XYZ file of C-alpha atoms in Angstrom:
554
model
C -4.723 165.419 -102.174
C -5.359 167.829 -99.607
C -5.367 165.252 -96.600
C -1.308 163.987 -98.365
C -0.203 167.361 -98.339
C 0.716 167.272 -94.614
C 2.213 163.535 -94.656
C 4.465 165.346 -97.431
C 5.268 168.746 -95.508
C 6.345 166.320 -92.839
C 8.869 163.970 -95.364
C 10.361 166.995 -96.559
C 10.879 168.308 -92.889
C 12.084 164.987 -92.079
C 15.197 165.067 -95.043
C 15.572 168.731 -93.810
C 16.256 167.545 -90.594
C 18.507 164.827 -91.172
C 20.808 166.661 -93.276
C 20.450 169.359 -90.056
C 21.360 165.987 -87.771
C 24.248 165.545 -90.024
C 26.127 168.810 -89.892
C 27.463 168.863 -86.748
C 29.468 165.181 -86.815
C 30.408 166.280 -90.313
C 31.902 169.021 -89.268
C 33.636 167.586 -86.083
C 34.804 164.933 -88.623
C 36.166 167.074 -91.137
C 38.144 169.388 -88.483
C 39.378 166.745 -86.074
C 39.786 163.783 -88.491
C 40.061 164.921 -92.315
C 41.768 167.769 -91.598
C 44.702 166.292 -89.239
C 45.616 163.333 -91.434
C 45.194 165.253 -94.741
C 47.657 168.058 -93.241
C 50.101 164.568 -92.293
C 50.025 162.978 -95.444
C 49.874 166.535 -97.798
C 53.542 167.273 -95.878
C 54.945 163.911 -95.736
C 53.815 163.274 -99.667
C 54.121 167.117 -101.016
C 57.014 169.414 -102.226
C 56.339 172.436 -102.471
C 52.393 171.422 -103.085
C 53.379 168.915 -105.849
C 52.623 165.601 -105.627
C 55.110 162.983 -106.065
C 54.314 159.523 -107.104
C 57.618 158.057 -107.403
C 58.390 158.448 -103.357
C 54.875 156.010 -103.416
C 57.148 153.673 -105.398
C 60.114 154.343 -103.582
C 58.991 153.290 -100.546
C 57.013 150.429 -101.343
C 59.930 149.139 -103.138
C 62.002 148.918 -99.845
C 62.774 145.346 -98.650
C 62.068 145.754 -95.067
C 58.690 147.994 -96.403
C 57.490 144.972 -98.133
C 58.529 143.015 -95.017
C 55.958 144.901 -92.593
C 53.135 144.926 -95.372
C 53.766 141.295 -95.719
C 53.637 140.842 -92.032
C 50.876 142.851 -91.260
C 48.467 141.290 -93.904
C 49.438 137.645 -92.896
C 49.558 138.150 -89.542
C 45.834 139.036 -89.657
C 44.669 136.623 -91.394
C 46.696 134.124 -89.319
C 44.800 135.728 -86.040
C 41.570 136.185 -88.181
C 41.838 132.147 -88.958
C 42.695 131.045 -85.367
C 40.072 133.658 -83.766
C 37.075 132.060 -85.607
C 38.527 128.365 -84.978
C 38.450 129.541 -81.223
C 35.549 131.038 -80.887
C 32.731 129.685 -83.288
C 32.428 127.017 -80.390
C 31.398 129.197 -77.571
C 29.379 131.399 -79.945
C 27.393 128.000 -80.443
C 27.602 127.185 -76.804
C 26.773 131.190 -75.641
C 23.939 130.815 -78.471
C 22.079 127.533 -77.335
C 23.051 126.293 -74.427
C 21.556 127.981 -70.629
C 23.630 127.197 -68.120
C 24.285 128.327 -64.719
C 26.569 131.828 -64.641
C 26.013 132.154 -68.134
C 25.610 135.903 -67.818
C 28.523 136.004 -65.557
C 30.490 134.347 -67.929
C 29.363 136.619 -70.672
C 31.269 139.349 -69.087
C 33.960 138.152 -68.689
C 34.718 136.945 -72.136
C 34.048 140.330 -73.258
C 36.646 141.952 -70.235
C 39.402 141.412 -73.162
C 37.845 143.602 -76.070
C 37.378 146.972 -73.886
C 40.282 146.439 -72.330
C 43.469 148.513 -73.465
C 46.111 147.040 -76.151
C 48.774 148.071 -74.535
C 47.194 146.180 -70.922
C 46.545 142.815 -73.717
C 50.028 143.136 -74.528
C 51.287 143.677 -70.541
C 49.278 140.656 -69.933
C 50.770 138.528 -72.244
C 54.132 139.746 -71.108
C 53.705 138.481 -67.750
C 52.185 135.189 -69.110
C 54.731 134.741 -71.564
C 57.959 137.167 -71.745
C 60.828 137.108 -69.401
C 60.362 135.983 -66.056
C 56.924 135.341 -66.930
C 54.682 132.042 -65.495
C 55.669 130.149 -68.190
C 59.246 131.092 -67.950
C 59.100 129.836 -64.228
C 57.785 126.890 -64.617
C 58.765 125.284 -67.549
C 61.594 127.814 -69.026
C 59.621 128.481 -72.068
C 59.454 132.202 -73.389
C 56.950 133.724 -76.411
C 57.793 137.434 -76.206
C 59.298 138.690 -79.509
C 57.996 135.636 -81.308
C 54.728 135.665 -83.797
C 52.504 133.218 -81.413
C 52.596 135.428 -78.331
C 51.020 138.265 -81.004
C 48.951 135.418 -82.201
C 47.365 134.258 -79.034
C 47.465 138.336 -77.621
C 45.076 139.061 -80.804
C 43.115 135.892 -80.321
C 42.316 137.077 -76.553
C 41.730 140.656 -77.412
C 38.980 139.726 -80.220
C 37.667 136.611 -78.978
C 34.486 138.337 -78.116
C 34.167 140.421 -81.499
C 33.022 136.592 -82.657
C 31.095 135.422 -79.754
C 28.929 138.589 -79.616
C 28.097 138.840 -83.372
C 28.416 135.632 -84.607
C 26.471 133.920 -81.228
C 24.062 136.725 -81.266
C 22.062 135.833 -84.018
C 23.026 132.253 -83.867
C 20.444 132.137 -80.821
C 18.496 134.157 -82.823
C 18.008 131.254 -85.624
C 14.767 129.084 -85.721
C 15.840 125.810 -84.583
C 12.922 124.398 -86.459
C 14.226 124.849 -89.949
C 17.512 122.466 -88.635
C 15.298 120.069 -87.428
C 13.238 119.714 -90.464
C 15.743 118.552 -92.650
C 17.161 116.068 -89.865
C 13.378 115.208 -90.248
C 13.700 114.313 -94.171
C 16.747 112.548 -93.368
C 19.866 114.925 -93.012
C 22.439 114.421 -90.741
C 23.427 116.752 -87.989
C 26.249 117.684 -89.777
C 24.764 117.759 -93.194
C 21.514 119.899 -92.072
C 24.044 122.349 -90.158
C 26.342 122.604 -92.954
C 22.792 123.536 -95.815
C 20.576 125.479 -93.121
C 22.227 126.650 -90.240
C 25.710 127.740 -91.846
C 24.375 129.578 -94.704
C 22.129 131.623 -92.137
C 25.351 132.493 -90.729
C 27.801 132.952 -93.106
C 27.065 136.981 -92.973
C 27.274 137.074 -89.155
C 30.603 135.220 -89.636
C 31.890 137.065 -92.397
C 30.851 140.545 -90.316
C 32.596 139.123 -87.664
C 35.880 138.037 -89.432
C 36.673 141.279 -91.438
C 36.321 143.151 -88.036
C 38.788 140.778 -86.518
C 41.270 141.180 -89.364
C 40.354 144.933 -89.200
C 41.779 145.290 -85.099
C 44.647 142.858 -86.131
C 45.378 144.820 -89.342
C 46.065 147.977 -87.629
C 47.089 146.191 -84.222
C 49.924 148.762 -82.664
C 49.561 148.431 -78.706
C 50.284 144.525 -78.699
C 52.416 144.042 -81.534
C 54.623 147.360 -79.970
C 54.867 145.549 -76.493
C 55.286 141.617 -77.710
C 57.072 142.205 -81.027
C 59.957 143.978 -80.073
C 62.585 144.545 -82.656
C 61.461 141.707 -84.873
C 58.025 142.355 -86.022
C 56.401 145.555 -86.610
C 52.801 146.276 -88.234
C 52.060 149.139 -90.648
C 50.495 150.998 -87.215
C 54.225 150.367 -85.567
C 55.788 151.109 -88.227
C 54.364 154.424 -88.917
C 54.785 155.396 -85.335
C 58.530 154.290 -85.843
C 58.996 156.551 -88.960
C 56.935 159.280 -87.301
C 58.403 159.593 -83.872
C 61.797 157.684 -84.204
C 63.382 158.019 -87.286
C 61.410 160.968 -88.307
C 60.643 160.109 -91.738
C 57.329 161.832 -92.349
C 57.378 161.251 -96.298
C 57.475 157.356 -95.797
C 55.152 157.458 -92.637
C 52.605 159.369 -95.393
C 53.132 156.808 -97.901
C 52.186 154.177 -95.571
C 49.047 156.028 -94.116
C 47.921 155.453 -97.396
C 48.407 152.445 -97.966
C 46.284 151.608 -94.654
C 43.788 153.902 -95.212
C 43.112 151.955 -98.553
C 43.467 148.821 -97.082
C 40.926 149.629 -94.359
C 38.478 151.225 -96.827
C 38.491 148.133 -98.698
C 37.613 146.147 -95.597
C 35.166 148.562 -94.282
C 33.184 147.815 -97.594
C 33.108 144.122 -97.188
C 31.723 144.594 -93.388
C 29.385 146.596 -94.844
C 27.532 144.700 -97.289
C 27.876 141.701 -95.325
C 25.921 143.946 -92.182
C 23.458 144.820 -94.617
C 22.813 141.379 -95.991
C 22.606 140.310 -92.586
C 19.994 143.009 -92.093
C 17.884 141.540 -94.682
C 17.962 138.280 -95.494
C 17.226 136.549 -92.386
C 13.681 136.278 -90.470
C 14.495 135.757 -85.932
C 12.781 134.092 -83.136
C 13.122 135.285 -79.388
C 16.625 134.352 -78.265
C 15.068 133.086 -74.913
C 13.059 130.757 -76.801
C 16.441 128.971 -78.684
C 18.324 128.074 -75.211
C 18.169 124.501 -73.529
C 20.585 122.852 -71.034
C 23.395 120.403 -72.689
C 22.314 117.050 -73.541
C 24.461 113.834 -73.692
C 27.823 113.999 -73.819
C 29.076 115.365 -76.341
C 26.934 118.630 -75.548
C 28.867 118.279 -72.019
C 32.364 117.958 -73.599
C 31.471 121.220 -76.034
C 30.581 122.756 -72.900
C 33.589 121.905 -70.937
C 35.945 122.354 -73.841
C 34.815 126.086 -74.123
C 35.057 126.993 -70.364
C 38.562 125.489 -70.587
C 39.623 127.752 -73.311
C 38.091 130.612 -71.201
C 39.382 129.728 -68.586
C 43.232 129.066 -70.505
C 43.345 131.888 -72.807
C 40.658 134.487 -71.155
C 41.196 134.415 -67.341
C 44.810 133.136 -67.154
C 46.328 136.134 -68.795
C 44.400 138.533 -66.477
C 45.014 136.397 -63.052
C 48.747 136.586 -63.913
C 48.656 140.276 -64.895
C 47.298 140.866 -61.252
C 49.586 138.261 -59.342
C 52.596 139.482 -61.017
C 51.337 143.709 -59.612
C 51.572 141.956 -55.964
C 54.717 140.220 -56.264
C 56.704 142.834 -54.106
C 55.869 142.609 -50.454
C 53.581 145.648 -48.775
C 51.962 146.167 -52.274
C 55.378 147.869 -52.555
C 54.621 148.484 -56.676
C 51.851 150.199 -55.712
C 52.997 152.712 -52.939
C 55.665 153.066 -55.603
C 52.925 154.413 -57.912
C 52.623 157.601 -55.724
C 56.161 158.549 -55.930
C 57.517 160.704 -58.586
C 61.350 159.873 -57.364
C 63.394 158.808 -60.396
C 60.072 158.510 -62.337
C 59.850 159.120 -66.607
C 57.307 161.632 -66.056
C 56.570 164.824 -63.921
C 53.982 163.588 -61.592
C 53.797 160.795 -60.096
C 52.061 157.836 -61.918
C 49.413 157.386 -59.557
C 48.168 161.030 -61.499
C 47.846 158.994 -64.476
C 44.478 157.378 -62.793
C 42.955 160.788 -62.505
C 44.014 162.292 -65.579
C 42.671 159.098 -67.520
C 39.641 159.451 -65.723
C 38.792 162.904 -66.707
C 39.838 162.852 -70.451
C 37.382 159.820 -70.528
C 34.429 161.382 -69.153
C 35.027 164.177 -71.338
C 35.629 162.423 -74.800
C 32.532 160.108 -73.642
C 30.180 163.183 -73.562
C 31.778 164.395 -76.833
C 31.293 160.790 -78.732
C 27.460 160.782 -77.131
C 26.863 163.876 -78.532
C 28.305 163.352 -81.859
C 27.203 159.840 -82.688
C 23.875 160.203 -81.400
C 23.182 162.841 -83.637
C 24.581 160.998 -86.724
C 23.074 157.687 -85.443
C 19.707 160.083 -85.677
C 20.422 160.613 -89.221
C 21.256 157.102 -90.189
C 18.143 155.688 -88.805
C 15.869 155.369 -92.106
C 17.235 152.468 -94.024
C 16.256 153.938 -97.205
C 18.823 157.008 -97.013
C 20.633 158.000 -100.321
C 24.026 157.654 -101.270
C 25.081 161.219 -99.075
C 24.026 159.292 -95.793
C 25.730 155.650 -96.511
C 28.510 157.220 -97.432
C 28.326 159.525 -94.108
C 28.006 155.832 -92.294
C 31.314 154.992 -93.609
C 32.773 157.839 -92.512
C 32.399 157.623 -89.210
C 33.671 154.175 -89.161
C 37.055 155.310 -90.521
C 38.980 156.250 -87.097
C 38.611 152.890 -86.387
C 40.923 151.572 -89.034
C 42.692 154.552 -90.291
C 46.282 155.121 -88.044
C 45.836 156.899 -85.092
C 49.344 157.667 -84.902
C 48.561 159.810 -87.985
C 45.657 161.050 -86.055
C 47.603 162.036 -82.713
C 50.758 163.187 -85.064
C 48.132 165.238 -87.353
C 46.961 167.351 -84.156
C 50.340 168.510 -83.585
C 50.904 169.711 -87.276
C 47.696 170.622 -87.789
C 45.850 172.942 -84.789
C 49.090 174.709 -83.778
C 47.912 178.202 -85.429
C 44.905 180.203 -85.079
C 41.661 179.452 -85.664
C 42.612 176.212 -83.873
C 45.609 176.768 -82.009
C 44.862 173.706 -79.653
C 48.338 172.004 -79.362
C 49.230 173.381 -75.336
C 45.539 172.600 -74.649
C 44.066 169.781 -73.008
C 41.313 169.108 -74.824
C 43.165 167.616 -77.654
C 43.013 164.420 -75.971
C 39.455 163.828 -75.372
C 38.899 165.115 -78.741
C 41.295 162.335 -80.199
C 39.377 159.171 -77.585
C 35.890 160.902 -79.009
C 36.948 160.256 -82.644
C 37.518 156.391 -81.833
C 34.688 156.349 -78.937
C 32.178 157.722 -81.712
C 31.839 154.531 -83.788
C 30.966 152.191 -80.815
C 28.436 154.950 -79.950
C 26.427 154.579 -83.913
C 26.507 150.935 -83.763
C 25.199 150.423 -79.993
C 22.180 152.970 -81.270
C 21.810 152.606 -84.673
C 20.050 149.070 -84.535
C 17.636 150.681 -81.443
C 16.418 153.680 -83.157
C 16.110 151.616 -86.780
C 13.343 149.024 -84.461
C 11.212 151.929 -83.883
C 8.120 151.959 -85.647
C 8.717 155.342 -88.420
C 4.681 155.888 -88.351
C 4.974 157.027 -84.745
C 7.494 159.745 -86.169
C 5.445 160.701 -88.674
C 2.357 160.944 -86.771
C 3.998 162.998 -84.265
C 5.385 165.365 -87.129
C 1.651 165.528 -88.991
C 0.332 166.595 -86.282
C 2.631 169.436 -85.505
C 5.743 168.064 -83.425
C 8.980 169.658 -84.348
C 11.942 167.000 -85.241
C 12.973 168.012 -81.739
C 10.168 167.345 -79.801
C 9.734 164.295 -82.192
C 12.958 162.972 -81.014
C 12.481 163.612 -77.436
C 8.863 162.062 -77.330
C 9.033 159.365 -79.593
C 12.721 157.938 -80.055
C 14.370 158.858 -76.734
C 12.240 156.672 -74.283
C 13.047 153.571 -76.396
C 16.636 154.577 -76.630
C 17.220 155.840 -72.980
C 18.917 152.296 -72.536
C 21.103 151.774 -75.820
C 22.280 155.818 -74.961
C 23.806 154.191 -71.394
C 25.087 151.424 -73.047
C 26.567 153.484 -75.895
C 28.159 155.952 -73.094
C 29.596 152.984 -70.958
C 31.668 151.759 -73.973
C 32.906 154.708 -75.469
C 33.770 155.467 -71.832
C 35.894 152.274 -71.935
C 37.597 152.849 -75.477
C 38.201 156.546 -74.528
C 40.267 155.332 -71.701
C 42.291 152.910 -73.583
C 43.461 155.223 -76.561
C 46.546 154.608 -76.974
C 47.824 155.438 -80.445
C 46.781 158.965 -80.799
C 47.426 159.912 -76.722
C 51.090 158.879 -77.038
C 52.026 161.648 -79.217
C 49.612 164.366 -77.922
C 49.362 163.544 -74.080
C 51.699 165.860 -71.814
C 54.304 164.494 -69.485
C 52.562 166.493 -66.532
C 49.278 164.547 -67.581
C 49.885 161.144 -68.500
C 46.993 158.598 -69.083
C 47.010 155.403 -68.005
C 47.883 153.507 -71.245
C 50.757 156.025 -71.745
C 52.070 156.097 -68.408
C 52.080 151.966 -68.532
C 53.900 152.166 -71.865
C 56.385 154.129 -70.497
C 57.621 152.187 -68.070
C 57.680 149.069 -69.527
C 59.987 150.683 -71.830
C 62.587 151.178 -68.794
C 64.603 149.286 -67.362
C 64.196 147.453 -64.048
C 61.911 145.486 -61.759
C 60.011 148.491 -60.086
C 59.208 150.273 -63.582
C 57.973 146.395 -64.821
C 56.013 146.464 -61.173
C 54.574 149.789 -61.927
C 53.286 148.722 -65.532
C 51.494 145.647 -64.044
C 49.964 147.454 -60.963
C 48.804 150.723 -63.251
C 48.017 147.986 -65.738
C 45.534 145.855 -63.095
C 43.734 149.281 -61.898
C 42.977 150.370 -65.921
C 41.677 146.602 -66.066
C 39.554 146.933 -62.997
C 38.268 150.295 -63.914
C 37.272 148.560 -67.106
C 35.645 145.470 -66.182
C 33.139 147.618 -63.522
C 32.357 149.302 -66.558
C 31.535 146.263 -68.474
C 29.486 144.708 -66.016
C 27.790 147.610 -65.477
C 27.127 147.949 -69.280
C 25.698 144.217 -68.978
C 23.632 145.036 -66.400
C 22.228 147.707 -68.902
C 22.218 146.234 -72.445
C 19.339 144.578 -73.975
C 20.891 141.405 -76.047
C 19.018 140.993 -79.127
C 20.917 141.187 -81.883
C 24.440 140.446 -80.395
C 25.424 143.830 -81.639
C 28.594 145.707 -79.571
């Protein structure tokens, strides 16, 4: 009894410290997240503090309301369905074949997902709207129509499915598929019994998080859909900013943030089933050059749709920045003559640059130390329930979010709406998520009786941390920093409403001036819109550089 008296002491310590771990992201969650979008909703929905549930009827009774929802739910599953078609074959390929520039190629698939909405949608624009490459050459034009949004989603999430679903897929013990082609399957019959039920969680994961971006898609939907087609996300922005209807704006913040709860609780019992029910092999030891040629033609067929939907967009994006002569949209980006903001735009470069950098060191901070408290798998119902919180600002509106921060820290204690930190603050809230996931699986794979050896034999929880977990996690922290450095300087949805017009970021600035009027402001967009993909891609191939690939995690 005596000698479990310290393992004990060291348990309880352990809980203690968690819930310690825990405070600080609660709190920044409750003040910069809960607070904001309750103070939204509470003033769009309330009269005089009384709740109204007829306006909840009201609106949702609207035609063109039931339009949007209609949109916005089949739209996703539309781009949900067409993603997985897309991509399941270069998860397989990604997954089992090696091939020269593999890693290379890698990268560049996943350039799309850290890349900016609003630079997916400019991209598409010059591929597709007017005056576009396909206008040129064969008169055709997509802009305003559904399959520009479509293809836009397709592009932006195509790696969502090649990095979770192809992930484990190399992961999977060949054996077991070649065993029952052994008793006499069938390729297709042993894939469809062995192979596909091993992957139906990695596919399901990877769906619901598809139909979770294209669900609350704003950026491209804003830039491609024009007038016709709007999203819940666009149309709350419209309500909030345009027509300045906060009562129906609340009403449909609602609605999404039920909508995303729901999905967010599918993803998460498919994650953990995933977890579970599966037993891996070394990914290097799954990966063989193509044979025959069918193999080939997979092969082929899959660098042709990178090369078609993936590299296409992005080429044209950049050729369409140099079409003046002298790199004249450029030079033009360090004038502020007859410009829509107060600097000129190349300030937009430095601004985004900063606020980045700032929210990343913010997000580090915060989702380390609830990744920290996440990392026993046996946690109670107060930690799982502290996971899903801190995946909400990735579905929930962040026009509510941005919006919110103007109603709600405008008086003391938190008079923050003239300051500058409200934008960091708003990229950290989105940045944080990527940062729990990247770390989560890391500090879950180390070995909990080196913890509790360290903490029997004295070590605080600090000292426990910095001895035992942060020299296996020194790598997933980099990672984890590189991409919430790339979503941080993306944000668009929340920085529109709260970013000054003396300090625009990049995304805003680009926005902007594809909403005016003439060739230079469309030059402008596409040469501010090839630096913020530049700035991204370095950061991406730096993060590949770092990452270690073994569970296809982002």
């Amino acid at each position: 009894m005596d000698l479990a008296r310290p393992q004990v002491a060291a348990t309880r310590r352990g809980s203690a410290a968690r819930l310690g771990l825990m405070a600080l992201p609660v709190a920044f969650f409750g003040v910069f997240f809960a607070y904001p979008v309750a103070a939204i909703v509470s003033r769009g929905l309330g009269d005089g503090g009384e709740w109204h549930l007829g306006r909840l009827v009201d609106v949702l009774g609207q035609p063109d309301i039931r339009h949007v929802l209609w949109f916005t739910t089949w739209q996703a599953l539309a781009s949900t369905a067409l993603t997985l078609l897309l991509a399941l074959p270069a998860a397989h390929v990604f997954a089992r074949f090696a091939f020269p520039g593999k890693q290379v190629l890698r990268a560049v698939v996943t350039v799309p997902f850290v890349l900016p909405t609003v630079v997916v949608g400019t991209a598409f624009l010059a591929l597709v709207g007017r005056g576009g490459l396909l206008d040129e050459l064969w008169g055709v034009r997509l802009d305003t129509t559904v399959w520009a949004i479509l293809l836009a989603h397709v592009f932006f999430n195509y790696a969502v499915v090649v990095r979770t679903v192809g992930g484990l897929w190399a992961q999977l013990d060949p054996r077991q598929e070649e065993a029952a082609r052994m008793l006499g399957a069938s390729r297709l019959t042993a894939w469809r019994t062995v192979t596909l039920p091993a992957l139906g969680p990695a596919v399901a994961a990877a769906a619901l998080m598809v139909f979770l971006f294209t669900f609350t898609s704003f950026g491209v939907v804003q830039i491609l859909g024009g007038p016709t087609f709007s999203t819940l996300e666009v149309e709350i922005y419209r309500q909030t900013s345009e027509i300045f209807d906060l009562s129906t704006a609340a009403v449909l913040t609602l609605v999404q943030f039920a909508a995303v709860g729901a999905i967010l609780a599918l993803h998460a019992w498919t994650v953990r089933r995933r977890e579970t029910a599966l037993r891996l092999v070394d990914a290097s030891l799954t990966e063989r050059r193509p044979r025959g040629a069918g193999q080939w033609a997979l092969l082929a067929a899959v660098l042709g749709t990178v090369v078609v939907l993936i590299l296409l967009p992005l080429a044209v994006l950049v050729q369409r920045s140099l079409d003046a002569s002298d790199f004249a949209y450029y030079r033009a980006l360090t004038s502020d003559e007859g410009n829509v903001f107060l600097v000129p735009p190349i300030d937009a470069i430095g601004n985004s640059l900063q606020y980045a950098v700032v929210a990343t060191v913010i997000a580090v901070v915060i989702g380390g130390l609830a990744a920290a408290a996440l990392t026993r798998r046996d946690a109670g119902r107060l930690v799982r329930g502290f996971d899903a919180l801190l995946m909400l600002p990735l579905g929930v509106s962040a026009v509510t979010v941005g919006f919110g921060f103007l109603i709600a820290l405008d008086e003391p204690p938190l008079d923050l709406r003239s300051s500058w930190i409200l934008v960091p603050l708003a990229q950290a809230l989105v940045g944080v998520p990527f940062v729990v996931r990247t770390m989560l699986p890391v500090l879950r794979a180390v070995d909990e009786r080196l913890r509790e050896a360290a903490a029997v034999l004295g070590a605080s929880p600090w000292r426990v941390w910095r001895e035992v977990d942060l020299p296996m996690v020194r790598r997933a922290l980099l990672v984890a920093a590189g991409f919430a450095f790339a979503v941080s300087l993306g944000e668009f949805g929340a920085t529109v409403f709260i970013a000054r017009p003396d300090n625009p970021t990049l995304p805003v600035a680009v926005a902007r001036l594809l909403g005016r009027a003439g060739d230079l402001n469309y030059g402008q967009a596409m040469a501010l819109s090839t630096i913020l993909m530049l700035v991204c891609a370095v950061a991406l191939l730096v993060l590949e550089r770092l990452r270690t690939d073994r569970t296809g995690e982002f």
